[in-house]
PDB file of C-alpha atoms in Angstrom:
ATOM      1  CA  UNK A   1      -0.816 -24.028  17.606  1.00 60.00           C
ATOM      2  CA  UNK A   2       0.237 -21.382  19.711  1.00 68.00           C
ATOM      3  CA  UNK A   3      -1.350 -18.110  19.719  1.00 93.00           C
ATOM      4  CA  UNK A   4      -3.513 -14.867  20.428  1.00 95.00           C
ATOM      5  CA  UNK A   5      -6.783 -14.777  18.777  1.00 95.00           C
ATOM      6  CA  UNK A   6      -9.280 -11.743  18.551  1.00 96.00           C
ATOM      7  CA  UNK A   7     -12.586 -11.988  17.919  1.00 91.00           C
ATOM      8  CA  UNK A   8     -14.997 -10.033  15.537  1.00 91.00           C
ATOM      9  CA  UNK A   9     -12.165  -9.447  12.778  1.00 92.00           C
ATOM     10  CA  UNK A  10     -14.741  -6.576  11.896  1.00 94.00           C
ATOM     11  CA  UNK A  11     -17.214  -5.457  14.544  1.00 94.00           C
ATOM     12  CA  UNK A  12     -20.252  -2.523  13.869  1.00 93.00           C
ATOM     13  CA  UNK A  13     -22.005  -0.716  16.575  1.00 91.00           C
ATOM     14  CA  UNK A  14     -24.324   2.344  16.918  1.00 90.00           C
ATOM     15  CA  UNK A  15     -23.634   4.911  19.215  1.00 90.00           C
ATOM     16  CA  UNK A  16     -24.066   4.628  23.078  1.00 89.00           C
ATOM     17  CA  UNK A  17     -23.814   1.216  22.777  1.00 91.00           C
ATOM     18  CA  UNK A  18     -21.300  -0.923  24.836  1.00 93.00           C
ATOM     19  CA  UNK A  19     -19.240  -3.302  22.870  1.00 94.00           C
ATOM     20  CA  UNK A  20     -16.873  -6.290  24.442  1.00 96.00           C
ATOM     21  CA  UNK A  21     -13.973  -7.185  22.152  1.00 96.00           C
ATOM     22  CA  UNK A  22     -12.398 -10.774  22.755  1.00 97.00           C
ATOM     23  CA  UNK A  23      -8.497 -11.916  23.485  1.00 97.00           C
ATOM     24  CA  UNK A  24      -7.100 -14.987  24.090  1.00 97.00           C
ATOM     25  CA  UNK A  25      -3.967 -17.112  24.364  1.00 97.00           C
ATOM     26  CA  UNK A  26      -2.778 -19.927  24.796  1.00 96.00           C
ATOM     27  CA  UNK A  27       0.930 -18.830  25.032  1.00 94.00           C
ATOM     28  CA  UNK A  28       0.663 -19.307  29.024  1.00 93.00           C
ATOM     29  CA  UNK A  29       2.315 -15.444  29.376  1.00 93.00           C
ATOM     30  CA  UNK A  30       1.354 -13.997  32.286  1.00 92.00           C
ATOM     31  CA  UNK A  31       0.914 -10.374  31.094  1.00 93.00           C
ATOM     32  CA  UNK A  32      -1.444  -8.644  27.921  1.00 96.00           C
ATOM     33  CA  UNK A  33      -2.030  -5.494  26.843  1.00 96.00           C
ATOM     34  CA  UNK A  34      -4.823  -3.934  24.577  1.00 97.00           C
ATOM     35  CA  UNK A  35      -3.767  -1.410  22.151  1.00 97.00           C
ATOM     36  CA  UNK A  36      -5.715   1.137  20.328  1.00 97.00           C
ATOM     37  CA  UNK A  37      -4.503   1.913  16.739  1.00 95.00           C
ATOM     38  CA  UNK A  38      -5.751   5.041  14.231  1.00 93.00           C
ATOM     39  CA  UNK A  39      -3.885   5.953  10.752  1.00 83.00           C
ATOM     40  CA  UNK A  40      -0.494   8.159  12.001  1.00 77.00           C
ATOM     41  CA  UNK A  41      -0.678   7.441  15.600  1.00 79.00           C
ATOM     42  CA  UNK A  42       1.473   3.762  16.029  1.00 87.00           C
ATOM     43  CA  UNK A  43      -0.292   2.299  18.699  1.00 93.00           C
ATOM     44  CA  UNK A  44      -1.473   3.594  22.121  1.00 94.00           C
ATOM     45  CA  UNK A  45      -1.744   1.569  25.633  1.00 94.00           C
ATOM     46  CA  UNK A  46      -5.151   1.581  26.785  1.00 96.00           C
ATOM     47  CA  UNK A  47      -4.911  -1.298  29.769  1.00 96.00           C
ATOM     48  CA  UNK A  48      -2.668  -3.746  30.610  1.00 94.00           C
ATOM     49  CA  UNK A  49      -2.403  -6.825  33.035  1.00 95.00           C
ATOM     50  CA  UNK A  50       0.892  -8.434  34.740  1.00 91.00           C
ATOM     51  CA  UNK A  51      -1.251 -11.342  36.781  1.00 92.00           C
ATOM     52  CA  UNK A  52      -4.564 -12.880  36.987  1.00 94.00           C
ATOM     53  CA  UNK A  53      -7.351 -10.251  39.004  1.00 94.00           C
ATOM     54  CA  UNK A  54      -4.840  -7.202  38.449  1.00 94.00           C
ATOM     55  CA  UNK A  55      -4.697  -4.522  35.673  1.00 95.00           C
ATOM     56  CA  UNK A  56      -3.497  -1.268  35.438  1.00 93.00           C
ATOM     57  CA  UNK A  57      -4.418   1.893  33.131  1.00 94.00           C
ATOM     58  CA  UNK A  58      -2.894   2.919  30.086  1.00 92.00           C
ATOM     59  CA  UNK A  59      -2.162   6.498  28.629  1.00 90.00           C
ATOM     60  CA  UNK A  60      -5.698   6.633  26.806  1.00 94.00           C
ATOM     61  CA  UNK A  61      -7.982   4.153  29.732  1.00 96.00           C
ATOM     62  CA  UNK A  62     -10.853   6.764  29.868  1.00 96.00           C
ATOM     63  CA  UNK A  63     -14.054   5.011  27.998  1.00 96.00           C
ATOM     64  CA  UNK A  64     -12.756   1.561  28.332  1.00 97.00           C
ATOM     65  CA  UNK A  65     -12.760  -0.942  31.074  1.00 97.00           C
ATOM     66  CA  UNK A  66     -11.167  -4.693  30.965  1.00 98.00           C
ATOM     67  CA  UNK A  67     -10.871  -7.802  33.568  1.00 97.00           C
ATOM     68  CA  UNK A  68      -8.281 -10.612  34.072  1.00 97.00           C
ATOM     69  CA  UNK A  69     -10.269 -13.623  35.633  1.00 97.00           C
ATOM     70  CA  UNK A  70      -8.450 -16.208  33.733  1.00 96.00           C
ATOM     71  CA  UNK A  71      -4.635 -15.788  32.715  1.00 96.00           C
ATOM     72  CA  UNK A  72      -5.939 -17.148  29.226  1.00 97.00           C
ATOM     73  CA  UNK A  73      -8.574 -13.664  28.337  1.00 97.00           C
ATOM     74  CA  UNK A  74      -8.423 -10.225  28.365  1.00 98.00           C
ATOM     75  CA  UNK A  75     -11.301  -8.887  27.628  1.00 98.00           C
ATOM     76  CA  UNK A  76     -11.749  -5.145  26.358  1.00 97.00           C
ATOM     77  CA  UNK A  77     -15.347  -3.446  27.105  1.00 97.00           C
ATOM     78  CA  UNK A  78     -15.691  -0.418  24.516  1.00 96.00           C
ATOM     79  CA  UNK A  79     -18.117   1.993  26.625  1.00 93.00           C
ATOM     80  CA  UNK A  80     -20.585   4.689  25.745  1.00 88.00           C
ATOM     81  CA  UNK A  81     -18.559   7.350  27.216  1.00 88.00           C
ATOM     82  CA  UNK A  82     -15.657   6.527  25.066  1.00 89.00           C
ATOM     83  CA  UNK A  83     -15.914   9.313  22.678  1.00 89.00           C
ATOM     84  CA  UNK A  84     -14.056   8.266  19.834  1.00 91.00           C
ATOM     85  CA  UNK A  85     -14.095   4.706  19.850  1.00 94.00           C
ATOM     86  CA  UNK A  86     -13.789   3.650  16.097  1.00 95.00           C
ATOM     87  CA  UNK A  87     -10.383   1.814  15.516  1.00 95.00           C
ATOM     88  CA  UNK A  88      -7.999  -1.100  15.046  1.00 96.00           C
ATOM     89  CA  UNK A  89      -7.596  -2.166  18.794  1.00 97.00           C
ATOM     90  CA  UNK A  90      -4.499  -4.881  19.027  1.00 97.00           C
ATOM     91  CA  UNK A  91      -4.188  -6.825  21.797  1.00 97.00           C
ATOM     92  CA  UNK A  92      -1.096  -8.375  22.834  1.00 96.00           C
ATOM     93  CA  UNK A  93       1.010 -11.080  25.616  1.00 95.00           C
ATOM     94  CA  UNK A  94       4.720 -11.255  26.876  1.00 92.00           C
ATOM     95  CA  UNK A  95       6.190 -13.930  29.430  1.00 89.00           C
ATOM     96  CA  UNK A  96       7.450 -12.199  32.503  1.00 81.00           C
ATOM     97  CA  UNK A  97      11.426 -12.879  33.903  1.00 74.00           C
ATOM     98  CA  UNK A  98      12.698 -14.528  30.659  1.00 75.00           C
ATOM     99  CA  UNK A  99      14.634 -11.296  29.563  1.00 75.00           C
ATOM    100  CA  UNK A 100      12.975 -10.914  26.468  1.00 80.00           C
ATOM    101  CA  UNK A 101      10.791  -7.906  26.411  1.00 86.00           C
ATOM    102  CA  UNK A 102       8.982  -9.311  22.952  1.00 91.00           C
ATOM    103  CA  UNK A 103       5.376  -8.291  22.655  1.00 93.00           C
ATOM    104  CA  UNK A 104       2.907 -11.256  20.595  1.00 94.00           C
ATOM    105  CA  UNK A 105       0.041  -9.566  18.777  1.00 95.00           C
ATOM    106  CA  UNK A 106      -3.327 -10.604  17.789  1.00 96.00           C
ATOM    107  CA  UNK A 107      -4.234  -9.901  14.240  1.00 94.00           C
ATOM    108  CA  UNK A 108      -6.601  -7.056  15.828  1.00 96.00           C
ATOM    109  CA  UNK A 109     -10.246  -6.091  15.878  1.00 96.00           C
ATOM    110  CA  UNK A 110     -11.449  -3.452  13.694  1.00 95.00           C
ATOM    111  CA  UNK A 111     -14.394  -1.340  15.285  1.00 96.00           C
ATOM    112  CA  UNK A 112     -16.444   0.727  13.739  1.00 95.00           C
ATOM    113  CA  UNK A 113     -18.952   3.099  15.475  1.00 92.00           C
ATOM    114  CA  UNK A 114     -21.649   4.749  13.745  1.00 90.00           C
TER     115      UNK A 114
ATOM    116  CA  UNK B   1       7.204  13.446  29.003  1.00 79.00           C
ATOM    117  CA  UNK B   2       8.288  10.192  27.416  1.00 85.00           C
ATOM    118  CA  UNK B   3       8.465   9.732  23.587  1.00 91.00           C
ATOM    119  CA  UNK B   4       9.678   8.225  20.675  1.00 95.00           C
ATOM    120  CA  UNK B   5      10.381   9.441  16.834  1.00 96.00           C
ATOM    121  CA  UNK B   6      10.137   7.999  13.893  1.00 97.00           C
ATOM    122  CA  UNK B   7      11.139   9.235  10.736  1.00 97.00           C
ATOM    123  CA  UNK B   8      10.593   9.514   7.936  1.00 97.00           C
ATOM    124  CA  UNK B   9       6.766   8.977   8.485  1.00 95.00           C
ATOM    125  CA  UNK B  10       6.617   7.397   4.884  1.00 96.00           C
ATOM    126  CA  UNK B  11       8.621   7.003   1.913  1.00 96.00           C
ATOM    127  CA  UNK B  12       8.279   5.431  -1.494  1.00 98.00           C
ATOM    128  CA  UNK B  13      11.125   3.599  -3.049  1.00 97.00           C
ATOM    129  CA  UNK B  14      11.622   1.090  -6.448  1.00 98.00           C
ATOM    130  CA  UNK B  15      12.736  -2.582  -5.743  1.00 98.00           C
ATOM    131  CA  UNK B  16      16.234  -2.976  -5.304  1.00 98.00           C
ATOM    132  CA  UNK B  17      16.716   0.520  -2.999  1.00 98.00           C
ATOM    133  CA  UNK B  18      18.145   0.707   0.129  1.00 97.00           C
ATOM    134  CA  UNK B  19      15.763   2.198   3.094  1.00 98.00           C
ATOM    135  CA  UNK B  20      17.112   3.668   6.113  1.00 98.00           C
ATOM    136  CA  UNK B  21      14.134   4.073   9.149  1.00 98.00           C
ATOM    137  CA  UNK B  22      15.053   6.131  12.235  1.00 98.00           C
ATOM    138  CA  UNK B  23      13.670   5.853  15.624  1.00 98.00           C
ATOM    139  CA  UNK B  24      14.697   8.130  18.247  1.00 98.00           C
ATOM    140  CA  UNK B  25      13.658   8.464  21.472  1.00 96.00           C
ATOM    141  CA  UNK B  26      13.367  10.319  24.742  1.00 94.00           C
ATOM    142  CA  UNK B  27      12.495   8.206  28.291  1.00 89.00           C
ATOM    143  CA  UNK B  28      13.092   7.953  31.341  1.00 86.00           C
ATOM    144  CA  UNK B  29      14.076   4.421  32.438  1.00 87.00           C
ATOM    145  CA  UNK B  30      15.336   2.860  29.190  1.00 91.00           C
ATOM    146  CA  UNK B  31      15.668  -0.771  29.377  1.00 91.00           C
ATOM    147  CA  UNK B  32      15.450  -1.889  25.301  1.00 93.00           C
ATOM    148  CA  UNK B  33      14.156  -1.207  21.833  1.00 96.00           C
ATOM    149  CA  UNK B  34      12.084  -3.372  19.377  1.00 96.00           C
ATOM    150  CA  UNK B  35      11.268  -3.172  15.910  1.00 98.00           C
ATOM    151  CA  UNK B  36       8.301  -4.556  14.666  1.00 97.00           C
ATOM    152  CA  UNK B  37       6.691  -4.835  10.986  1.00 97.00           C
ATOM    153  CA  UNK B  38       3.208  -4.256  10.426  1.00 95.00           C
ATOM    154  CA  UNK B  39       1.529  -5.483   6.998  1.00 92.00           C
ATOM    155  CA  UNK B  40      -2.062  -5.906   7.582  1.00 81.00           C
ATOM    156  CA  UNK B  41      -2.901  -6.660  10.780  1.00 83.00           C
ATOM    157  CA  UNK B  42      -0.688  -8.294  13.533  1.00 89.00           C
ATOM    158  CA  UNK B  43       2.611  -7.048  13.967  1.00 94.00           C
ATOM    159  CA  UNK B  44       5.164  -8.974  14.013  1.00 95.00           C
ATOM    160  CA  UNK B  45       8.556  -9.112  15.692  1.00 95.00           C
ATOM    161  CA  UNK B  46      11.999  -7.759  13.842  1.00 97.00           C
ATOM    162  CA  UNK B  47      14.896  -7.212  16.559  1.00 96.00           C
ATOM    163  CA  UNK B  48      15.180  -6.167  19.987  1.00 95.00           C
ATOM    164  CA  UNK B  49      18.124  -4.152  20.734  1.00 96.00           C
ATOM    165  CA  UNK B  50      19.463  -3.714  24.384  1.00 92.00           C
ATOM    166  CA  UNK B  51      23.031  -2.771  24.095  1.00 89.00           C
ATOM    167  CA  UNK B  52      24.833   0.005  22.115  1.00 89.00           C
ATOM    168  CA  UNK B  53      26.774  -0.659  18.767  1.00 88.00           C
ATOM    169  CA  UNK B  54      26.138  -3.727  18.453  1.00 90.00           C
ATOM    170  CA  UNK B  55      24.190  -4.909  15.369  1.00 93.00           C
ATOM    171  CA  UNK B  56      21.510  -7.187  14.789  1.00 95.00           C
ATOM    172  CA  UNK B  57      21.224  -8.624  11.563  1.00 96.00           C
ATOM    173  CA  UNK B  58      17.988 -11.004   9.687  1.00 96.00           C
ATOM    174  CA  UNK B  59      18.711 -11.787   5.734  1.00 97.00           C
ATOM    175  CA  UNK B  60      18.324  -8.077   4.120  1.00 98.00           C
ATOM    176  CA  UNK B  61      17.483  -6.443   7.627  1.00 98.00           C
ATOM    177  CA  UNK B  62      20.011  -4.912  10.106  1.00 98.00           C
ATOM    178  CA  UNK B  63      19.490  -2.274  13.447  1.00 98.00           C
ATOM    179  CA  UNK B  64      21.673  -0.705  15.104  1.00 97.00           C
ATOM    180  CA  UNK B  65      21.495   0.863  18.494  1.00 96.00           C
ATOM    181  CA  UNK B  66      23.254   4.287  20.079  1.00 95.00           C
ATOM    182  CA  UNK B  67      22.382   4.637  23.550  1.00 92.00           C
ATOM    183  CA  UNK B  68      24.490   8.253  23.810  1.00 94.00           C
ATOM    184  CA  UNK B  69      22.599   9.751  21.230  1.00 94.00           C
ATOM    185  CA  UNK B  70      19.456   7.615  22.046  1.00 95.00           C
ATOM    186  CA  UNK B  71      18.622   6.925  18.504  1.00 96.00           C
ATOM    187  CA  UNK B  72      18.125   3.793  16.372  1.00 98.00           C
ATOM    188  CA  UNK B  73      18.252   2.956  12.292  1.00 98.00           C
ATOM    189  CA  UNK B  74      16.648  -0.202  10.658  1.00 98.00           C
ATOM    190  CA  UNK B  75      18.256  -0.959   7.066  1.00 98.00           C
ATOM    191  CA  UNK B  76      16.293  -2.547   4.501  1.00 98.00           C
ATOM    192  CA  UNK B  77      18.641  -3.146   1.910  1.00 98.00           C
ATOM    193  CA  UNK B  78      17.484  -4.745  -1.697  1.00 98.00           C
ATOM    194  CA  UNK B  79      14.534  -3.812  -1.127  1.00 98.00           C
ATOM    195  CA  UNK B  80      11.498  -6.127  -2.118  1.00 98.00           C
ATOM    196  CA  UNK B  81       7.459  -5.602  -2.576  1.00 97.00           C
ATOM    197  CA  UNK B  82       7.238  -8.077   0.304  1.00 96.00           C
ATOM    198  CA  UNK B  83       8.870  -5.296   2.371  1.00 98.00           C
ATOM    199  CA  UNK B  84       5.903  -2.990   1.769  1.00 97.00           C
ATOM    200  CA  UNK B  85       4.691  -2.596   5.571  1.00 96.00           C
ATOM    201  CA  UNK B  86       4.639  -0.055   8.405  1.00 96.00           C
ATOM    202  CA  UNK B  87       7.587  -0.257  10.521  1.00 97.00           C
ATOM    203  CA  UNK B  88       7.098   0.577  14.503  1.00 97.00           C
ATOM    204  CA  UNK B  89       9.593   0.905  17.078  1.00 97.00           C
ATOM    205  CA  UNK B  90       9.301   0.600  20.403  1.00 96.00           C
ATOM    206  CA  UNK B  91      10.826   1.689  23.729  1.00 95.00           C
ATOM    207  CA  UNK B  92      10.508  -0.145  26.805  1.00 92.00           C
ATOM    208  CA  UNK B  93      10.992   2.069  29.595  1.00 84.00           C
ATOM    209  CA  UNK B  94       9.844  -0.238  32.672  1.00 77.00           C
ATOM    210  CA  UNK B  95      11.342  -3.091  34.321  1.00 67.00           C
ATOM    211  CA  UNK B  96       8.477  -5.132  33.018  1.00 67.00           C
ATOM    212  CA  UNK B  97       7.946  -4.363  29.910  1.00 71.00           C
ATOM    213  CA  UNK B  98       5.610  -1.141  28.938  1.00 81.00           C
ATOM    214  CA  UNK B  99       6.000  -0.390  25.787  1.00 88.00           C
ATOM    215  CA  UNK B 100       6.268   2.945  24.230  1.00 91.00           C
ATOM    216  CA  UNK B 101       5.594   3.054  20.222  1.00 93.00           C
ATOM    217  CA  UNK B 102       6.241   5.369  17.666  1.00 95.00           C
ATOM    218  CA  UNK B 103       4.067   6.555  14.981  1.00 94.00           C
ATOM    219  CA  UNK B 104       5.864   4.361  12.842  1.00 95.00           C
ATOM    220  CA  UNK B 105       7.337   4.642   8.905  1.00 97.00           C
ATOM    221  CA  UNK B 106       5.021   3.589   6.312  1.00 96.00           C
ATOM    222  CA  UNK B 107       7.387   2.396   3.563  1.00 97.00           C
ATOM    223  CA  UNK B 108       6.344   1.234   0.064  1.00 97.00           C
ATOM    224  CA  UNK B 109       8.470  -0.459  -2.628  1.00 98.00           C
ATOM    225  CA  UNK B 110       7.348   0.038  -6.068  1.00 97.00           C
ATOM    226  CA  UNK B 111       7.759  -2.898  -8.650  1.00 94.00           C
TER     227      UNK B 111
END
């Protein structure tokens, strides 16, 4: 089965603690994003990757960091000095050059920071 | 600055209704628009409109694109409880494919 998968579902962490939330796919897209979600906001860019070893920031980057080692992950690192870092963060893949601009999401991570 | 409009931000209707969603938008290097909807976690994929007046139609759901007044509507019609979802739109406003979201219409239909 083709897909993106995120992994916790549900994550918990105490302040001024780093947290690393998992995405992967097996879609063979070459580019993924990582969106940030809270109640009346839609969604928000925070990074995003065209190729393997490249990434580029979002609107809302500050606090967060990612990497792009394999095409397959796209890891999200949830610093310290993110200040409000409790939300539904989505990641998401899209093929380059076919024409189609659709977005695939993962069914999201929910964090909570205490 | 870039943005995109949706409205109403939430509405309540009874089964059987019709539901008209509007997404407007203002940005800079327009290239297509996508609906998505949203139940509990993933969203997932509706239309993707590219060229004005032409509409796109899936069972009950239709969207419609004007590129002059940079605006989009998504019909509902019949409305179901299944249809009880957020609905996003989004802009993309790069060659490659940045998208742009809305705050998107929370809609619920009421048995």
């Amino acid at each position: 089965d083709g897909g993106i998968t995120q992994s916790p579902k549900y994550l918990f962490r105490k302040e001024g603690q780093n947290v690393t939330l998992s995405c992967e796919q097996n879609l063979n897209h070459d580019a993924m994003y990582w969106y940030r979600q809270d109640p009346g906001q839609g969604l928000r860019l925070i990074y995003y990757s065209q190729i393997v070893n490249d990434f580029q920031k979002g609107d809302i980057a500050e606090g967060y960091s990612v990497s792009r080692e394999k095409k397959e992950s796209f890891p999200l690192t949830v610093t310290s000095a993110q200040k409000n870092p409790t939300a539904f963060y989505l990641c998401a893949s899209s093929p380059t050059g076919t024409g189609s601009y659709e977005q695939y999401f993962g069914p999201g991570t929910r964090l909570t920071v205490t | 600055e870039d943005k995109v409009v949706q409205s109403p931000l939430s509405l309540v209707v009874h089964e059987g209704d019709t539901v008209t969603l509007n997404c407007s938008y203002e940005v800079t290097n327009f290239r297509s628009l996508l609906w998505y909807k949203q139940e509990k976690k993933a969203p997932t994929f509706l239309f993707m409109l590219t060229s004005s007046g032409i509409e796109k139609k899936s069972g009950r759901l239709s969207s419609i694109l004007d590129k002059k007044e940079l605006f989009s509507i998504l019909n509902i019609t019949a409305t179901q409880t299944g249809d009880s979802a957020i609905y996003l739109c989004a802009v993309v406003n790069d060659s490659w494919g940045k998208f742009q979201f809305g705050a998107g219409t929370q809609v619920v239909v009421t048995p």
